């Protein structure tokens, strides 16, 4: 799941300062699950913007709209004929949303209302943690199902660094050393000796280092 954080209201107000008529656009995807960009959050943000503008003596319009997803072109069709009525759109989807909206509506300024943070999962209600860096070549099976790339502060793949102590990372005492967890997990499964095996160098050709990535599924193309 993509995790995001709401931008400060003051930052968004500055973005739309010269835009009399604004539409806040939400998404029912990941940002709804992490409570930053769904229909409820669209309502809260739009209301907050209206109140702030009214207090400043402004009479500008701030409307609301929530799409099923902002990362699929077919859902953006819902805004056809509507987006052109506004001086700007504020997208509170992940970073893909404002880009897709900008490409679909090239003559309308698009502003991001949230900061996309990481790919992760929920530890409990209201608590999310990073678990993946989307490197495109998953090898967590070599490490007991745990990812040292995303969860080690140095992305070390050959064991813990000299800064770990008592199972904790040197960056903070509340951060587990993932290599400590990997060793414990592999030992519990009776697979500890596998960590001594020399594997071929991981290919990073599928990672972000090679530039923007495109995935094509010929079996799904129409």
Short mmCIF file of N, CA and C in Angstrom, two decimals, residues 66-173:
data_model
loop_
_atom_site.label_atom_id
_atom_site.label_comp_id
_atom_site.label_asym_id
_atom_site.label_seq_id
_atom_site.Cartn_x
_atom_site.Cartn_y
_atom_site.Cartn_z
N UNK A 66 -14.41 12.98 -5.71
CA UNK A 66 -13.56 11.83 -5.41
C UNK A 66 -13.68 10.80 -6.52
N UNK A 67 -12.54 10.42 -7.08
CA UNK A 67 -12.49 9.43 -8.14
C UNK A 67 -12.26 8.04 -7.56
N UNK A 68 -12.65 7.02 -8.31
CA UNK A 68 -12.39 5.66 -7.87
C UNK A 68 -10.90 5.43 -7.73
N UNK A 69 -10.16 5.88 -8.73
CA UNK A 69 -8.69 5.88 -8.68
C UNK A 69 -8.18 6.99 -9.57
N UNK A 70 -7.05 7.56 -9.23
CA UNK A 70 -6.44 8.58 -10.08
C UNK A 70 -5.30 8.01 -10.92
N UNK A 71 -5.00 6.75 -10.73
CA UNK A 71 -3.88 6.13 -11.47
C UNK A 71 -4.35 5.32 -12.67
N UNK A 72 -5.65 5.36 -12.97
CA UNK A 72 -6.20 4.66 -14.13
C UNK A 72 -6.90 5.68 -15.03
N UNK A 73 -6.49 5.77 -16.32
CA UNK A 73 -7.06 6.78 -17.22
C UNK A 73 -8.57 6.72 -17.33
N UNK A 74 -9.15 5.50 -17.30
CA UNK A 74 -10.59 5.41 -17.50
C UNK A 74 -11.39 6.12 -16.41
N UNK A 75 -10.84 6.16 -15.19
CA UNK A 75 -11.56 6.83 -14.12
C UNK A 75 -11.45 8.35 -14.22
N UNK A 76 -10.41 8.83 -14.87
CA UNK A 76 -10.25 10.27 -15.04
C UNK A 76 -11.31 10.85 -15.97
N UNK A 77 -11.94 9.97 -16.75
CA UNK A 77 -12.99 10.44 -17.66
C UNK A 77 -14.15 11.09 -16.91
N UNK A 78 -14.29 10.73 -15.63
CA UNK A 78 -15.37 11.33 -14.83
C UNK A 78 -15.20 12.84 -14.69
N UNK A 79 -13.97 13.32 -14.87
CA UNK A 79 -13.71 14.75 -14.72
C UNK A 79 -13.82 15.51 -16.04
N UNK A 80 -13.99 14.78 -17.15
CA UNK A 80 -14.13 15.44 -18.44
C UNK A 80 -15.37 16.35 -18.41
N UNK A 81 -15.20 17.57 -18.87
CA UNK A 81 -16.31 18.51 -18.88
C UNK A 81 -16.51 19.21 -17.55
N UNK A 82 -15.88 18.69 -16.50
CA UNK A 82 -16.01 19.30 -15.17
C UNK A 82 -14.74 20.05 -14.78
N UNK A 83 -13.58 19.44 -15.08
CA UNK A 83 -12.30 20.03 -14.68
C UNK A 83 -12.12 21.42 -15.27
N UNK A 84 -12.61 21.61 -16.50
CA UNK A 84 -12.43 22.89 -17.17
C UNK A 84 -13.16 24.05 -16.52
N UNK A 85 -14.03 23.75 -15.58
CA UNK A 85 -14.76 24.80 -14.87
C UNK A 85 -13.93 25.46 -13.77
N UNK A 86 -12.74 24.90 -13.51
CA UNK A 86 -11.95 25.35 -12.36
C UNK A 86 -10.62 25.95 -12.79
N UNK A 87 -10.10 26.82 -11.92
CA UNK A 87 -8.80 27.45 -12.17
C UNK A 87 -7.65 26.56 -11.74
N UNK A 88 -7.94 25.56 -10.89
CA UNK A 88 -6.91 24.64 -10.43
C UNK A 88 -7.56 23.42 -9.79
N UNK A 89 -6.82 22.31 -9.82
CA UNK A 89 -7.23 21.09 -9.13
C UNK A 89 -6.20 20.79 -8.06
N UNK A 90 -6.66 20.37 -6.89
CA UNK A 90 -5.77 19.90 -5.83
C UNK A 90 -5.98 18.40 -5.70
N UNK A 91 -4.96 17.63 -6.04
CA UNK A 91 -5.06 16.17 -5.97
C UNK A 91 -4.56 15.69 -4.62
N UNK A 92 -5.39 14.90 -3.94
CA UNK A 92 -4.92 14.30 -2.70
C UNK A 92 -4.82 12.78 -2.87
N UNK A 93 -4.31 12.40 -4.05
CA UNK A 93 -3.91 11.02 -4.30
C UNK A 93 -2.41 10.93 -4.08
N UNK A 94 -1.84 9.74 -4.31
CA UNK A 94 -0.39 9.60 -4.24
C UNK A 94 0.23 10.41 -5.37
N UNK A 95 1.55 10.43 -5.47
CA UNK A 95 2.25 11.24 -6.45
C UNK A 95 1.89 10.94 -7.89
N UNK A 96 1.29 9.77 -8.14
CA UNK A 96 0.86 9.44 -9.50
C UNK A 96 -0.34 10.29 -9.90
N UNK A 97 -1.23 10.54 -8.95
CA UNK A 97 -2.47 11.25 -9.22
C UNK A 97 -2.29 12.61 -9.89
N UNK A 98 -1.53 13.54 -9.25
CA UNK A 98 -1.37 14.86 -9.88
C UNK A 98 -0.69 14.80 -11.24
N UNK A 99 0.17 13.79 -11.45
CA UNK A 99 0.83 13.66 -12.75
C UNK A 99 -0.15 13.20 -13.83
N UNK A 100 -0.99 12.21 -13.48
CA UNK A 100 -1.98 11.75 -14.45
C UNK A 100 -3.00 12.85 -14.76
N UNK A 101 -3.39 13.60 -13.73
CA UNK A 101 -4.33 14.70 -13.95
C UNK A 101 -3.69 15.78 -14.82
N UNK A 102 -2.41 16.06 -14.60
CA UNK A 102 -1.72 17.07 -15.39
C UNK A 102 -1.63 16.68 -16.85
N UNK A 103 -1.44 15.38 -17.09
CA UNK A 103 -1.35 14.91 -18.47
C UNK A 103 -2.74 14.90 -19.13
N UNK A 104 -3.76 14.61 -18.34
CA UNK A 104 -5.11 14.54 -18.89
C UNK A 104 -5.68 15.94 -19.15
N UNK A 105 -5.32 16.88 -18.27
CA UNK A 105 -5.84 18.25 -18.38
C UNK A 105 -4.67 19.23 -18.43
N UNK A 106 -3.97 19.29 -19.56
CA UNK A 106 -2.72 20.06 -19.65
C UNK A 106 -2.86 21.56 -19.46
N UNK A 107 -4.06 22.11 -19.59
CA UNK A 107 -4.24 23.56 -19.48
C UNK A 107 -4.70 23.99 -18.09
N UNK A 108 -4.79 23.03 -17.17
CA UNK A 108 -5.27 23.35 -15.82
C UNK A 108 -4.14 23.10 -14.82
N UNK A 109 -3.79 24.07 -13.98
CA UNK A 109 -2.78 23.84 -12.95
C UNK A 109 -3.23 22.75 -11.97
N UNK A 110 -2.34 21.82 -11.68
CA UNK A 110 -2.63 20.72 -10.75
C UNK A 110 -1.66 20.82 -9.58
N UNK A 111 -2.19 20.78 -8.36
CA UNK A 111 -1.35 20.88 -7.17
C UNK A 111 -1.48 19.62 -6.30
N UNK A 112 -0.37 19.14 -5.71
CA UNK A 112 -0.45 17.98 -4.83
C UNK A 112 -0.87 18.40 -3.42
N UNK A 113 -1.83 17.66 -2.87
CA UNK A 113 -2.30 17.97 -1.53
C UNK A 113 -1.71 17.07 -0.45
N UNK A 114 -0.99 16.02 -0.89
CA UNK A 114 -0.34 15.15 0.09
C UNK A 114 1.11 14.88 -0.35
N UNK A 115 1.90 14.41 0.58
CA UNK A 115 3.27 13.97 0.31
C UNK A 115 3.31 12.45 0.33
N UNK A 116 3.67 11.85 -0.79
CA UNK A 116 3.78 10.39 -0.85
C UNK A 116 5.02 9.96 -0.08
N UNK A 117 4.87 9.02 0.84
CA UNK A 117 5.94 8.72 1.78
C UNK A 117 6.66 7.41 1.49
N UNK A 118 5.92 6.29 1.44
CA UNK A 118 6.57 5.00 1.19
C UNK A 118 5.54 3.92 0.87
N UNK A 119 6.05 2.73 0.52
CA UNK A 119 5.20 1.56 0.33
C UNK A 119 5.31 0.71 1.60
N UNK A 120 4.18 0.44 2.22
CA UNK A 120 4.25 -0.30 3.47
C UNK A 120 2.94 -0.96 3.82
N UNK A 121 2.80 -1.29 5.09
CA UNK A 121 1.60 -1.95 5.58
C UNK A 121 1.28 -1.48 6.98
N UNK A 122 0.12 -1.89 7.47
CA UNK A 122 -0.35 -1.45 8.78
C UNK A 122 0.13 -2.38 9.88
N UNK A 123 0.72 -1.81 10.92
CA UNK A 123 1.07 -2.57 12.12
C UNK A 123 -0.13 -2.65 13.05
N UNK A 124 -0.87 -1.58 13.06
CA UNK A 124 -2.12 -1.49 13.82
C UNK A 124 -2.88 -0.31 13.24
N UNK A 125 -4.09 -0.08 13.72
CA UNK A 125 -4.89 1.01 13.18
C UNK A 125 -4.18 2.34 13.41
N UNK A 126 -3.90 3.05 12.30
CA UNK A 126 -3.24 4.35 12.41
C UNK A 126 -1.73 4.29 12.43
N UNK A 127 -1.16 3.11 12.29
CA UNK A 127 0.31 2.97 12.30
C UNK A 127 0.74 2.16 11.08
N UNK A 128 1.55 2.79 10.22
CA UNK A 128 2.05 2.11 9.02
C UNK A 128 3.57 2.11 9.03
N UNK A 129 4.14 1.10 8.40
CA UNK A 129 5.59 0.99 8.38
C UNK A 129 6.07 0.57 7.00
N UNK A 130 7.25 1.07 6.62
CA UNK A 130 7.79 0.78 5.29
C UNK A 130 8.26 -0.67 5.21
N UNK A 131 7.94 -1.29 4.07
CA UNK A 131 8.33 -2.69 3.87
C UNK A 131 8.94 -2.96 2.50
N UNK A 132 8.82 -2.03 1.56
CA UNK A 132 9.27 -2.31 0.19
C UNK A 132 9.80 -1.05 -0.47
N UNK A 133 10.87 -1.21 -1.29
CA UNK A 133 11.40 -0.08 -2.06
C UNK A 133 11.19 -0.26 -3.56
N UNK A 134 10.35 -1.22 -3.92
CA UNK A 134 9.99 -1.41 -5.34
C UNK A 134 11.21 -1.56 -6.23
N UNK A 135 12.14 -2.40 -5.83
CA UNK A 135 13.37 -2.57 -6.63
C UNK A 135 13.13 -3.43 -7.87
N UNK A 136 11.99 -4.12 -7.93
CA UNK A 136 11.63 -4.85 -9.13
C UNK A 136 12.24 -6.22 -9.27
N UNK A 137 13.00 -6.66 -8.30
CA UNK A 137 13.63 -7.99 -8.34
C UNK A 137 13.65 -8.52 -6.92
N UNK A 138 12.50 -9.04 -6.47
CA UNK A 138 12.34 -9.41 -5.06
C UNK A 138 13.12 -10.67 -4.70
N UNK A 139 13.93 -10.57 -3.65
CA UNK A 139 14.73 -11.73 -3.20
C UNK A 139 14.56 -11.94 -1.69
N UNK A 140 13.41 -11.57 -1.14
CA UNK A 140 13.23 -11.71 0.30
C UNK A 140 13.28 -13.16 0.77
N UNK A 141 13.08 -14.10 -0.17
CA UNK A 141 13.12 -15.51 0.22
C UNK A 141 14.51 -15.93 0.68
N UNK A 142 15.53 -15.19 0.30
CA UNK A 142 16.88 -15.49 0.77
C UNK A 142 17.09 -15.04 2.22
N UNK A 143 16.19 -14.20 2.71
CA UNK A 143 16.37 -13.59 4.03
C UNK A 143 15.20 -13.87 4.96
N UNK A 144 14.63 -15.05 4.84
CA UNK A 144 13.55 -15.44 5.73
C UNK A 144 12.27 -14.66 5.49
N UNK A 145 12.11 -14.11 4.28
CA UNK A 145 10.91 -13.34 3.97
C UNK A 145 10.97 -11.91 4.45
N UNK A 146 12.12 -11.44 4.89
CA UNK A 146 12.30 -10.07 5.36
C UNK A 146 13.21 -9.31 4.40
N UNK A 147 12.96 -8.04 4.16
CA UNK A 147 13.70 -7.28 3.16
C UNK A 147 14.76 -6.37 3.77
N UNK A 148 16.03 -6.70 3.59
CA UNK A 148 17.09 -5.83 4.11
C UNK A 148 17.26 -4.56 3.29
N UNK A 149 16.78 -4.56 2.05
CA UNK A 149 16.92 -3.36 1.22
C UNK A 149 16.05 -2.23 1.77
N UNK A 150 14.80 -2.56 2.08
CA UNK A 150 13.88 -1.54 2.59
C UNK A 150 14.03 -1.31 4.09
N UNK A 151 14.43 -2.35 4.83
CA UNK A 151 14.34 -2.27 6.28
C UNK A 151 15.68 -2.12 7.00
N UNK A 152 16.78 -2.18 6.26
CA UNK A 152 18.08 -1.84 6.83
C UNK A 152 18.38 -0.39 6.47
N UNK A 153 18.82 0.40 7.42
CA UNK A 153 19.08 1.82 7.16
C UNK A 153 20.15 2.02 6.10
N UNK A 154 21.00 1.02 5.91
CA UNK A 154 22.07 1.09 4.92
C UNK A 154 21.82 0.14 3.75
N UNK A 155 20.66 -0.52 3.76
CA UNK A 155 20.30 -1.49 2.72
C UNK A 155 21.38 -2.56 2.55
N UNK A 156 21.97 -2.99 3.64
CA UNK A 156 23.01 -4.02 3.57
C UNK A 156 22.41 -5.38 3.27
N UNK A 157 23.07 -6.12 2.41
CA UNK A 157 22.55 -7.43 2.00
C UNK A 157 23.46 -8.57 2.41
N UNK A 158 24.50 -8.28 3.18
CA UNK A 158 25.44 -9.34 3.56
C UNK A 158 25.66 -9.41 5.06
N UNK A 159 24.71 -8.93 5.83
CA UNK A 159 24.84 -9.03 7.27
C UNK A 159 24.76 -7.67 7.95
N UNK A 160 24.69 -7.67 9.27
CA UNK A 160 24.57 -6.40 10.00
C UNK A 160 25.86 -5.58 9.98
N UNK A 161 25.72 -4.28 10.14
CA UNK A 161 26.90 -3.41 10.22
C UNK A 161 27.42 -3.41 11.66
N UNK A 162 28.47 -2.67 11.89
CA UNK A 162 29.05 -2.61 13.23
C UNK A 162 28.31 -1.70 14.17
N UNK A 163 27.28 -1.04 13.67
CA UNK A 163 26.55 -0.10 14.52
C UNK A 163 25.37 -0.69 15.25
N UNK A 164 24.99 -1.92 14.90
CA UNK A 164 23.84 -2.53 15.57
C UNK A 164 24.25 -3.06 16.94
N UNK A 165 23.33 -3.01 17.89
CA UNK A 165 23.62 -3.49 19.24
C UNK A 165 22.33 -3.94 19.90
N UNK A 166 22.38 -5.11 20.50
CA UNK A 166 21.23 -5.66 21.23
C UNK A 166 19.97 -5.72 20.36
N UNK A 167 20.19 -6.03 19.10
CA UNK A 167 19.07 -6.18 18.19
C UNK A 167 18.48 -4.89 17.67
N UNK A 168 19.12 -3.77 17.96
CA UNK A 168 18.60 -2.47 17.53
C UNK A 168 19.57 -1.78 16.57
N UNK A 169 19.00 -0.95 15.70
CA UNK A 169 19.80 -0.19 14.74
C UNK A 169 20.43 1.01 15.44
N UNK A 170 21.57 1.43 14.92
CA UNK A 170 22.26 2.55 15.54
C UNK A 170 21.53 3.89 15.36
N UNK A 171 20.57 3.96 14.42
CA UNK A 171 19.90 5.24 14.19
C UNK A 171 18.92 5.59 15.30
N UNK A 172 18.36 4.56 15.98
CA UNK A 172 17.39 4.82 17.05
C UNK A 172 17.12 3.52 17.80
N UNK A 173 16.89 3.62 19.09
CA UNK A 173 16.66 2.44 19.91
C UNK A 173 15.30 1.79 19.69
#
